[in-house]
Structure formats: structure tokens, C-alpha cells
Amino acid sequence: MRGRRGSFQMGSFRGIPIRIHFSLLLVLPLLAFLFGGVFRQAAAVAKVPPEAVGGAPVLWGLAVAVGLFASVLLHEMAHVVYALRAGGQVRSITLMIVGGVSEVTEMPRRSRDEVLMALVGPLTSLGLGGLFLLAAWLLPQPGSFSPRFALTYVGSLNLFLGAFNLVPAFPMDGGRILRGLLVGRMGMVRATRTAAWVGKGCAVLFLGVGLFTFNPFLAFIAFMVYTGAEGEARQVLLREVFEKLHVEQVMTPRFHGVEVDATLEDARGDIRRARRPALPATEQDRPVGWVVLEDVLQVPEAERSRRTVREQVRPAVVVSPEDNVWVAIRKMAEAQPPLLLVLERGRLVGTVDGDDLNAAMALHLSSGEDTRRWPRWRQERPA
């Protein structure tokens, strides 16, 4: 199954999709080659004859690479299990070239739970590292160089992964632990900004070491940490702003849509006049979904005058005027509709799309105005 942002689904865990990013498929052969080279070097240092390595080194290298990413998956699963138990919500787990990412759409509310949720990942990696090293130690010494070295290598990589993730470089696990410890004294926004600045400082340090040692991978990690810290801080600011706003303060008031019995050609004209990617589809003034310009244009022009909107209606994603805007953002992120329908007592009163949200955020950032003073929708509601 094809996933979002260049990934595909390989399975699920507790109903949460597990995705593989295409970058991981590209890097696996390279890692197999690099880890296979390490096998050859280790065998030479240990004075093990090539015929005693036991299998092609590149295949052992591939096994180490797969074992590493399986360990990363277990690391992310540990985050997910604790997040769900603490009342959080997780949309997906994605494995990619830089490791794994658990997309937590709703963080646990208590700072203590965020600390523990972040901590269980590195502890899982450290525990796996210990288990792999113990398994390597228990294998018989003669004639088992390849499996012993593979287990030792995967174990060492897990120990490094666990220790590295404890570095307080936000948004890595260590940075989240730092933020969770600061929230009680600073509040979420200030704690996030502080953890983000620490993360950026660590990123600059990583970059300096990477350039000094000619290590492009460390420089790449520095870039990811810096941009991740910036993005996380911005997301917390967005949430702080949008949780204080009601949908009716940012929506575009709208009382009519495109009737489901209208032709697709009429719908095309209405959508273009509205300068929106989509419009609500209504039946006797009751919204039943939305119709998208992209869908209409896929129908041959000669057929648009004969076919109706009813054939192209997509299911509605609905919010209330009294909902806070963060609820609307989450619904847009999860369902990815071009717009949300704002309903009051079953009747259409407005729509919300990305332009509305961007305009609200731009206004707040440019003016610094207290969002609680923004006007609310005062127009007469339909009876």
C-alpha cells in the first residue's frame, strides 16, 4: 500500500501503520556493502582466513543492516506503546534513512509522561544492545566468527543508538526528556524554545565535528537536528495560538455550495469563481460532502454537461464553529481534505482550508495580537 511523503505501508502495530520510506530502500545496499567491508577488515585483524568467514560478507552486512533497522523499529514501538498507555495518539511509524519516526499527533498531557515516553526508546535500544552482546558471548568460539561478529556489531550499534538518543538535542529523545523536565517551571512554549536552542547548539557542534573529521553523515545529522528543532518549536507555537482560537474566527463564511444535482460543468464554473480547490456539495441546502476541481477536470469535457456532482462527491470532514482551530488542523492532517465543512445544527455556515489557517497564523506573527480578542462570527445563524 502506498503511503504518504514517499513511503509505503509494510504492516501495522496496534492499528498504527508501519511505513518504509524509499530512502531506506536506497541506502540498504550501501549499508550492506559497508558492513560487509567491516567483516573483511575484522576477519583480517583477527587473522581469520577468508574461507572461515562463513558466507559472503555482503550477505552478513545486509543481515546487520536489516537487524539495525529492525532494532530501530522496536525502539519506535516502545515510544508508541507508552504514548498510547499515557493517553497519546499516534498516526504512523516510518523507517527512513536517518532512523525511525513515530508521528505522535497527540502528546501525553503530563510532562512526566512525555519524559518517560522519550526515555523508553533509548532504554529499549540499550537493552537490545546488551541482549545481542550476550548472545554473541554465548556462541561457541571456534567456527562461529561470522554470527558472533554480526551479533556483536548489531549490539554495539544499538548501544550507540541508545546513548546518542540521550543527547539533549531536541527533537531527539534526549531533547524531549529535557523539555519534559523544564515544562513544570517554564510552561510548554518556553520549555520547547529552550530545548530547541539546546538542540540547535548541539547541531552546530555536530556540524563542526563533521567538517573537522570530514564526516558527511554527522554533518547531515546536524542539519536534521537543527531543522527538526526549528520545526518542533514552531509546531508548539502554532498549537499555543490555535488552541485559543475558535473555528468561527478563521473560517470563510459560506451558506451555499454546489447542489449535487448540478452538472459537473456548472460545478467547475462555481469552483473557479470561488478561487478555491473545492466547494461543499449540498442537497436541499444540507451539506453531504465536497466536490474537488481536480476530480471534475479528470472527467472528459464532453461528458461534464451530462454528469452530475453526485457522482464526484467525496465524504465530508466536519467541524463545529465552537471547535478550537487545533482540532481542525488535526482533522486536516489525518484526512487530508482540501477543506473542512463548518456545520451548525446540520447546516453549512462556512469552510476552512489551508489558506484560512495560513492567513490566521501570518496575522498573529505579524501583529502579535492577542488571539482571544479576534472577532467571532456574529452573522445570523440559519434557523
Tab-separated table of C-alpha atoms in Angstrom:
chain	number	residue	atom	x	y	z
A	1	MET	CA	0.000	0.000	0.000
A	2	ARG	CA	1.390	3.407	-0.974
A	3	GLY	CA	1.924	5.767	1.948
A	4	ARG	CA	2.423	9.469	2.434
A	5	ARG	CA	5.506	11.501	1.566
A	6	GLY	CA	7.376	8.872	-0.465
A	7	SER	CA	6.695	5.847	1.705
A	8	PHE	CA	4.664	2.646	1.554
A	9	GLN	CA	2.981	0.616	4.271
A	10	MET	CA	4.586	-2.699	5.212
A	11	GLY	CA	2.314	-3.636	8.132
A	12	SER	CA	0.729	-2.262	11.266
A	13	PHE	CA	1.168	-2.314	15.027
A	14	ARG	CA	-1.892	-1.887	17.233
A	15	GLY	CA	-3.707	-0.474	14.239
A	16	ILE	CA	-0.933	2.050	13.529
A	17	PRO	CA	0.581	1.855	10.017
A	18	ILE	CA	4.269	0.958	9.803
A	19	ARG	CA	5.775	2.616	6.718
A	20	ILE	CA	9.050	2.229	4.870
A	21	HIS	CA	10.449	5.369	3.285
A	22	PHE	CA	12.008	4.875	-0.134
A	23	SER	CA	15.252	6.423	1.135
A	24	LEU	CA	15.698	3.338	3.324
A	25	LEU	CA	15.475	1.025	0.304
A	26	LEU	CA	18.128	3.119	-1.435
A	27	VAL	CA	20.543	3.055	1.490
A	28	LEU	CA	20.206	-0.659	2.407
A	29	PRO	CA	22.514	-1.903	-0.409
A	30	LEU	CA	25.087	0.729	0.537
A	31	LEU	CA	24.951	-0.284	4.218
A	32	ALA	CA	25.218	-3.958	3.242
A	33	PHE	CA	28.374	-3.161	1.249
A	34	LEU	CA	29.878	-1.035	4.055
A	35	PHE	CA	29.081	-3.552	6.809
A	36	GLY	CA	30.403	-6.352	4.579
A	37	GLY	CA	33.684	-4.438	4.292
A	38	VAL	CA	33.843	-4.225	8.083
A	39	PHE	CA	33.539	-8.038	8.215
A	40	ARG	CA	36.537	-8.421	5.926
A	41	GLN	CA	38.615	-5.970	7.976
A	42	ALA	CA	37.641	-7.626	11.263
A	43	ALA	CA	38.492	-11.069	9.909
A	44	ALA	CA	41.887	-9.803	8.758
A	45	VAL	CA	42.625	-8.215	12.150
A	46	ALA	CA	41.554	-11.417	13.926
A	47	LYS	CA	43.710	-13.432	11.466
A	48	VAL	CA	40.677	-15.446	10.393
A	49	PRO	CA	41.164	-16.924	6.906
A	50	PRO	CA	38.626	-15.697	4.333
A	51	GLU	CA	37.207	-19.203	3.859
A	52	ALA	CA	36.366	-19.327	7.575
A	53	VAL	CA	34.173	-16.224	7.481
A	54	GLY	CA	31.186	-18.449	6.680
A	55	GLY	CA	29.119	-16.954	3.902
A	56	ALA	CA	29.508	-13.917	1.689
A	57	PRO	CA	30.480	-10.843	3.752
A	58	VAL	CA	27.982	-8.698	1.835
A	59	LEU	CA	25.137	-11.004	2.954
A	60	TRP	CA	26.280	-10.705	6.557
A	61	GLY	CA	26.441	-6.965	6.004
A	62	LEU	CA	22.841	-6.996	4.766
A	63	ALA	CA	21.815	-9.030	7.823
A	64	VAL	CA	23.423	-6.422	10.090
A	65	ALA	CA	21.661	-3.587	8.219
A	66	VAL	CA	18.278	-5.322	8.473
A	67	GLY	CA	18.941	-6.115	12.137
A	68	LEU	CA	19.776	-2.472	12.798
A	69	PHE	CA	16.551	-1.178	11.257
A	70	ALA	CA	14.533	-3.902	12.999
A	71	SER	CA	16.061	-2.610	16.239
A	72	VAL	CA	15.074	0.950	15.273
A	73	LEU	CA	11.514	-0.304	14.712
A	74	LEU	CA	11.443	-1.834	18.205
A	75	HIS	CA	12.798	1.475	19.559
A	76	GLU	CA	9.868	3.312	17.940
A	77	MET	CA	7.351	0.697	19.069
A	78	ALA	CA	8.437	1.307	22.655
A	79	HIS	CA	7.602	5.005	22.214
A	80	VAL	CA	4.221	4.088	20.720
A	81	VAL	CA	3.259	1.634	23.475
A	82	TYR	CA	3.946	4.162	26.203
A	83	ALA	CA	2.291	7.014	24.288
A	84	LEU	CA	-0.920	5.003	23.875
A	85	ARG	CA	-0.923	3.928	27.521
A	86	ALA	CA	-0.484	7.557	28.611
A	87	GLY	CA	-3.424	8.766	26.512
A	88	GLY	CA	-1.489	9.977	23.454
A	89	GLN	CA	-2.406	9.346	19.830
A	90	VAL	CA	-0.030	8.042	17.154
A	91	ARG	CA	-0.738	8.189	13.419
A	92	SER	CA	2.157	6.188	11.970
A	93	ILE	CA	5.668	4.793	12.349
A	94	THR	CA	8.062	5.455	9.459
A	95	LEU	CA	11.508	3.922	8.951
A	96	MET	CA	13.830	6.061	6.851
A	97	ILE	CA	17.480	6.699	6.082
A	98	VAL	CA	18.108	8.590	9.344
A	99	GLY	CA	16.293	6.069	11.570
A	100	GLY	CA	12.693	5.916	12.684
A	101	VAL	CA	9.967	8.479	13.306
A	102	SER	CA	6.796	7.953	15.329
A	103	GLU	CA	4.214	10.527	14.232
A	104	VAL	CA	2.549	11.384	17.548
A	105	THR	CA	-0.499	13.544	16.775
A	106	GLU	CA	-1.474	13.991	20.410
A	107	MET	CA	1.247	14.047	23.074
A	108	PRO	CA	0.505	12.862	26.618
A	109	ARG	CA	-0.660	15.855	28.630
A	110	ARG	CA	1.529	15.286	31.709
A	111	SER	CA	5.172	16.319	31.367
A	112	ARG	CA	6.149	13.230	33.385
A	113	ASP	CA	4.603	11.024	30.709
A	114	GLU	CA	6.487	12.847	27.944
A	115	VAL	CA	9.761	12.250	29.796
A	116	LEU	CA	9.022	8.542	30.227
A	117	MET	CA	7.742	8.185	26.653
A	118	ALA	CA	11.008	9.655	25.351
A	119	LEU	CA	13.109	7.585	27.761
A	120	VAL	CA	11.699	4.144	26.874
A	121	GLY	CA	13.121	4.347	23.328
A	122	PRO	CA	16.805	4.711	24.296
A	123	LEU	CA	16.328	2.189	27.119
A	124	THR	CA	14.957	-0.296	24.576
A	125	SER	CA	17.999	0.252	22.332
A	126	LEU	CA	20.389	-0.171	25.259
A	127	GLY	CA	18.555	-3.340	26.341
A	128	LEU	CA	18.706	-4.772	22.803
A	129	GLY	CA	22.405	-3.949	22.648
A	130	GLY	CA	23.011	-5.896	25.847
A	131	LEU	CA	20.986	-8.888	24.591
A	132	PHE	CA	22.851	-9.033	21.265
A	133	LEU	CA	26.234	-8.848	23.021
A	134	LEU	CA	25.170	-11.571	25.473
A	135	ALA	CA	24.046	-13.790	22.573
A	136	ALA	CA	27.403	-13.251	20.847
A	137	TRP	CA	29.254	-14.176	24.045
A	138	LEU	CA	27.219	-17.369	24.454
A	139	LEU	CA	28.017	-18.665	20.963
A	140	PRO	CA	30.847	-21.227	20.768
A	141	GLN	CA	34.162	-19.589	19.963
A	142	PRO	CA	35.602	-21.850	17.239
A	143	GLY	CA	33.955	-21.797	13.824
A	144	SER	CA	31.371	-19.103	14.554
A	145	PHE	CA	33.218	-15.920	13.668
A	146	SER	CA	30.539	-14.549	11.329
A	147	PRO	CA	27.446	-14.845	13.579
A	148	ARG	CA	29.427	-13.738	16.651
A	149	PHE	CA	30.779	-10.689	14.872
A	150	ALA	CA	27.355	-9.859	13.371
A	151	LEU	CA	25.676	-10.020	16.795
A	152	THR	CA	28.490	-8.010	18.375
A	153	TYR	CA	28.229	-5.364	15.643
A	154	VAL	CA	24.435	-5.027	15.883
A	155	GLY	CA	24.710	-4.935	19.671
A	156	SER	CA	27.324	-2.185	19.546
A	157	LEU	CA	25.200	-0.169	17.084
A	158	ASN	CA	22.223	-0.438	19.444
A	159	LEU	CA	24.312	0.748	22.390
A	160	PHE	CA	25.460	3.726	20.293
A	161	LEU	CA	21.875	4.411	19.151
A	162	GLY	CA	20.590	4.385	22.727
A	163	ALA	CA	23.390	6.595	24.058
A	164	PHE	CA	23.230	9.026	21.111
A	165	ASN	CA	19.470	9.484	21.504
A	166	LEU	CA	20.002	10.587	25.110
A	167	VAL	CA	21.992	13.636	23.941
A	168	PRO	CA	19.759	16.652	24.813
A	169	ALA	CA	19.459	17.711	21.172
A	170	PHE	CA	15.785	18.493	20.591
A	171	PRO	CA	13.811	16.939	18.878
A	172	MET	CA	15.750	13.745	19.670
A	173	ASP	CA	14.688	11.699	22.694
A	174	GLY	CA	17.173	13.448	24.981
A	175	GLY	CA	15.787	16.828	23.935
A	176	ARG	CA	12.240	15.685	24.677
A	177	ILE	CA	13.362	14.494	28.093
A	178	LEU	CA	14.912	17.921	28.698
A	179	ARG	CA	11.703	19.681	27.647
A	180	GLY	CA	9.589	17.438	29.881
A	181	LEU	CA	11.795	18.315	32.853
A	182	LEU	CA	11.504	22.057	32.111
A	183	VAL	CA	7.756	22.256	31.431
A	184	GLY	CA	6.759	22.384	35.101
A	185	ARG	CA	8.819	25.545	35.696
A	186	MET	CA	8.647	27.266	32.303
A	187	GLY	CA	5.439	26.177	30.607
A	188	MET	CA	5.266	24.338	27.280
A	189	VAL	CA	6.227	27.210	24.954
A	190	ARG	CA	9.265	28.446	26.902
A	191	ALA	CA	10.412	24.888	27.669
A	192	THR	CA	10.177	23.986	23.975
A	193	ARG	CA	12.090	27.106	22.939
A	194	THR	CA	14.821	26.373	25.495
A	195	ALA	CA	15.109	22.723	24.401
A	196	ALA	CA	15.125	23.847	20.755
A	197	TRP	CA	18.005	26.274	21.397
A	198	VAL	CA	19.960	23.494	23.122
A	199	GLY	CA	19.218	21.241	20.145
A	200	LYS	CA	20.440	23.894	17.708
A	201	GLY	CA	23.608	24.288	19.752
A	202	CYS	CA	24.203	20.544	19.581
A	203	ALA	CA	23.554	20.655	15.829
A	204	VAL	CA	26.220	23.340	15.386
A	205	LEU	CA	28.612	21.193	17.431
A	206	PHE	CA	27.816	18.120	15.300
A	207	LEU	CA	28.406	20.162	12.157
A	208	GLY	CA	31.769	21.420	13.415
A	209	VAL	CA	32.921	17.903	14.310
A	210	GLY	CA	31.603	16.564	10.987
A	211	LEU	CA	33.506	19.184	8.984
A	212	PHE	CA	36.676	18.761	11.061
A	213	THR	CA	36.650	14.960	10.678
A	214	PHE	CA	35.345	15.025	7.080
A	215	ASN	CA	32.291	13.043	8.209
A	216	PRO	CA	29.372	13.937	5.874
A	217	PHE	CA	26.935	11.714	7.786
A	218	LEU	CA	27.473	13.676	11.012
A	219	ALA	CA	27.004	16.918	9.084
A	220	PHE	CA	23.741	15.522	7.687
A	221	ILE	CA	22.588	14.629	11.212
A	222	ALA	CA	23.421	18.191	12.282
A	223	PHE	CA	21.168	19.550	9.528
A	224	MET	CA	18.314	17.207	10.504
A	225	VAL	CA	18.604	18.093	14.203
A	226	TYR	CA	18.690	21.846	13.502
A	227	THR	CA	15.677	21.815	11.172
A	228	GLY	CA	13.825	19.401	13.449
A	229	ALA	CA	14.325	21.669	16.468
A	230	GLU	CA	13.109	24.671	14.467
A	231	GLY	CA	10.062	22.776	13.203
A	232	GLU	CA	9.125	21.418	16.621
A	233	ALA	CA	9.328	24.836	18.240
A	234	ARG	CA	7.117	26.282	15.508
A	235	GLN	CA	4.566	23.494	15.921
A	236	VAL	CA	4.250	24.168	19.647
A	237	LEU	CA	3.783	27.886	18.921
A	238	LEU	CA	1.095	27.022	16.360
A	239	ARG	CA	-0.704	24.849	18.875
A	240	GLU	CA	-0.499	27.519	21.556
A	241	VAL	CA	-2.091	30.033	19.164
A	242	PHE	CA	-4.667	27.784	17.557
A	243	GLU	CA	-5.948	26.211	20.775
A	244	LYS	CA	-7.098	29.711	21.812
A	245	LEU	CA	-8.895	30.349	18.525
A	246	HIS	CA	-12.326	29.069	17.536
A	247	VAL	CA	-13.053	27.792	14.046
A	248	GLU	CA	-15.585	30.589	13.513
A	249	GLN	CA	-12.771	33.144	13.917
A	250	VAL	CA	-10.767	31.827	10.953
A	251	MET	CA	-13.368	30.241	8.659
A	252	THR	CA	-14.677	31.625	5.411
A	253	PRO	CA	-18.451	32.156	5.974
A	254	ARG	CA	-20.398	30.197	3.390
A	255	PHE	CA	-24.083	29.259	3.284
A	256	HIS	CA	-24.337	27.678	-0.148
A	257	GLY	CA	-22.398	25.068	-2.034
A	258	VAL	CA	-22.804	23.204	-5.291
A	259	GLU	CA	-26.039	21.225	-5.495
A	260	VAL	CA	-25.445	17.506	-6.032
A	261	ASP	CA	-27.869	17.550	-8.989
A	262	ALA	CA	-25.886	20.292	-10.765
A	263	THR	CA	-23.736	19.292	-13.722
A	264	LEU	CA	-20.009	18.927	-13.388
A	265	GLU	CA	-19.597	21.804	-15.849
A	266	ASP	CA	-21.611	24.074	-13.529
A	267	ALA	CA	-19.523	22.843	-10.601
A	268	ARG	CA	-16.319	23.674	-12.479
A	269	GLY	CA	-17.508	27.242	-13.022
A	270	ASP	CA	-18.594	27.670	-9.379
A	271	ILE	CA	-15.275	26.371	-8.051
A	272	ARG	CA	-13.215	28.603	-10.307
A	273	ARG	CA	-15.289	31.682	-9.459
A	274	ALA	CA	-14.752	30.927	-5.762
A	275	ARG	CA	-10.987	30.559	-6.402
A	276	ARG	CA	-10.871	27.502	-4.177
A	277	PRO	CA	-9.679	23.948	-4.911
A	278	ALA	CA	-13.040	22.562	-3.755
A	279	LEU	CA	-16.529	23.551	-2.621
A	280	PRO	CA	-19.171	21.918	-0.398
A	281	ALA	CA	-21.661	19.663	-2.169
A	282	THR	CA	-25.187	20.202	-0.853
A	283	GLU	CA	-28.556	18.532	-1.185
A	284	GLN	CA	-31.535	20.770	-0.384
A	285	ASP	CA	-29.121	23.144	1.395
A	286	ARG	CA	-27.781	20.294	3.553
A	287	PRO	CA	-24.046	19.562	3.052
A	288	VAL	CA	-23.326	15.967	2.082
A	289	GLY	CA	-19.627	16.246	1.162
A	290	TRP	CA	-17.384	18.238	-1.117
A	291	VAL	CA	-16.514	18.320	-4.776
A	292	VAL	CA	-12.933	18.893	-5.930
A	293	LEU	CA	-11.881	20.719	-9.095
A	294	GLU	CA	-9.217	18.092	-9.734
A	295	ASP	CA	-11.882	15.352	-9.815
A	296	VAL	CA	-14.070	17.384	-12.157
A	297	LEU	CA	-11.216	18.026	-14.595
A	298	GLN	CA	-10.479	14.307	-14.818
A	299	VAL	CA	-13.878	13.816	-16.459
A	300	PRO	CA	-13.737	14.352	-20.261
A	301	GLU	CA	-15.020	17.794	-21.165
A	302	ALA	CA	-17.746	16.403	-23.425
A	303	GLU	CA	-19.251	14.439	-20.512
A	304	ARG	CA	-19.283	17.197	-17.874
A	305	SER	CA	-22.596	18.603	-19.091
A	306	ARG	CA	-24.262	15.192	-18.779
A	307	ARG	CA	-22.847	14.023	-15.468
A	308	THR	CA	-23.787	15.395	-12.046
A	309	VAL	CA	-21.886	16.407	-8.949
A	310	ARG	CA	-23.452	13.473	-7.089
A	311	GLU	CA	-21.093	11.127	-8.968
A	312	GLN	CA	-17.980	13.004	-7.765
A	313	VAL	CA	-18.852	13.799	-4.137
A	314	ARG	CA	-16.211	12.968	-1.552
A	315	PRO	CA	-17.192	12.293	2.098
A	316	ALA	CA	-17.324	15.403	4.268
A	317	VAL	CA	-14.872	16.156	7.073
A	318	VAL	CA	-16.804	18.283	9.550
A	319	VAL	CA	-16.028	20.709	12.391
A	320	SER	CA	-18.181	22.977	14.534
A	321	PRO	CA	-17.855	26.778	14.794
A	322	GLU	CA	-17.091	26.329	18.500
A	323	ASP	CA	-14.263	23.832	17.998
A	324	ASN	CA	-10.778	25.188	18.566
A	325	VAL	CA	-8.669	25.544	15.445
A	326	TRP	CA	-6.156	22.928	16.599
A	327	VAL	CA	-8.943	20.321	16.296
A	328	ALA	CA	-9.486	21.485	12.704
A	329	ILE	CA	-5.752	21.226	11.940
A	330	ARG	CA	-5.604	17.675	13.276
A	331	LYS	CA	-8.589	16.653	11.159
A	332	MET	CA	-6.968	18.156	8.075
A	333	ALA	CA	-3.699	16.361	8.837
A	334	GLU	CA	-5.395	12.997	9.353
A	335	ALA	CA	-7.930	13.008	6.484
A	336	GLN	CA	-6.072	15.461	4.196
A	337	PRO	CA	-9.194	17.033	2.649
A	338	PRO	CA	-8.813	20.267	0.645
A	339	LEU	CA	-11.273	21.899	3.029
A	340	LEU	CA	-13.349	21.288	6.158
A	341	LEU	CA	-17.087	21.919	6.299
A	342	VAL	CA	-18.209	24.009	9.274
A	343	LEU	CA	-21.677	22.882	10.335
A	344	GLU	CA	-24.045	24.247	12.950
A	345	ARG	CA	-27.191	22.250	13.670
A	346	GLY	CA	-26.577	20.318	10.475
A	347	ARG	CA	-26.422	23.398	8.254
A	348	LEU	CA	-23.429	24.778	6.403
A	349	VAL	CA	-22.100	28.032	7.869
A	350	GLY	CA	-18.550	28.113	6.483
A	351	THR	CA	-15.458	26.306	5.271
A	352	VAL	CA	-11.848	26.136	6.443
A	353	ASP	CA	-8.900	25.388	4.187
A	354	GLY	CA	-5.144	25.814	4.261
A	355	ASP	CA	-5.347	29.439	3.103
A	356	ASP	CA	-7.567	30.323	6.079
A	357	LEU	CA	-5.136	28.721	8.537
A	358	ASN	CA	-2.070	30.297	6.934
A	359	ALA	CA	-3.711	33.720	6.977
A	360	ALA	CA	-4.577	33.369	10.667
A	361	MET	CA	-1.016	32.382	11.574
A	362	ALA	CA	0.525	35.133	9.428
A	363	LEU	CA	-1.704	37.732	11.073
A	364	HIS	CA	-0.715	36.555	14.535
A	365	LEU	CA	3.020	36.506	13.736
A	366	SER	CA	2.992	39.921	12.053
A	367	SER	CA	0.887	41.750	14.646
A	368	GLY	CA	1.465	39.787	17.828
A	369	GLU	CA	-2.190	40.416	18.581
A	370	ASP	CA	-3.858	38.503	21.401
A	371	THR	CA	-5.933	35.909	19.544
A	372	ARG	CA	-8.603	35.970	22.252
A	373	ARG	CA	-9.566	39.438	21.010
A	374	TRP	CA	-10.130	38.331	17.428
A	375	PRO	CA	-13.736	38.847	16.323
A	376	ARG	CA	-16.037	35.852	16.281
A	377	TRP	CA	-18.622	35.087	13.653
A	378	ARG	CA	-21.682	37.192	14.516
A	379	GLN	CA	-23.810	36.719	11.436
A	380	GLU	CA	-27.343	35.449	11.945
A	381	ARG	CA	-27.432	31.656	12.025
A	382	PRO	CA	-29.922	29.891	9.800
A	383	ALA	CA	-32.862	28.608	11.777
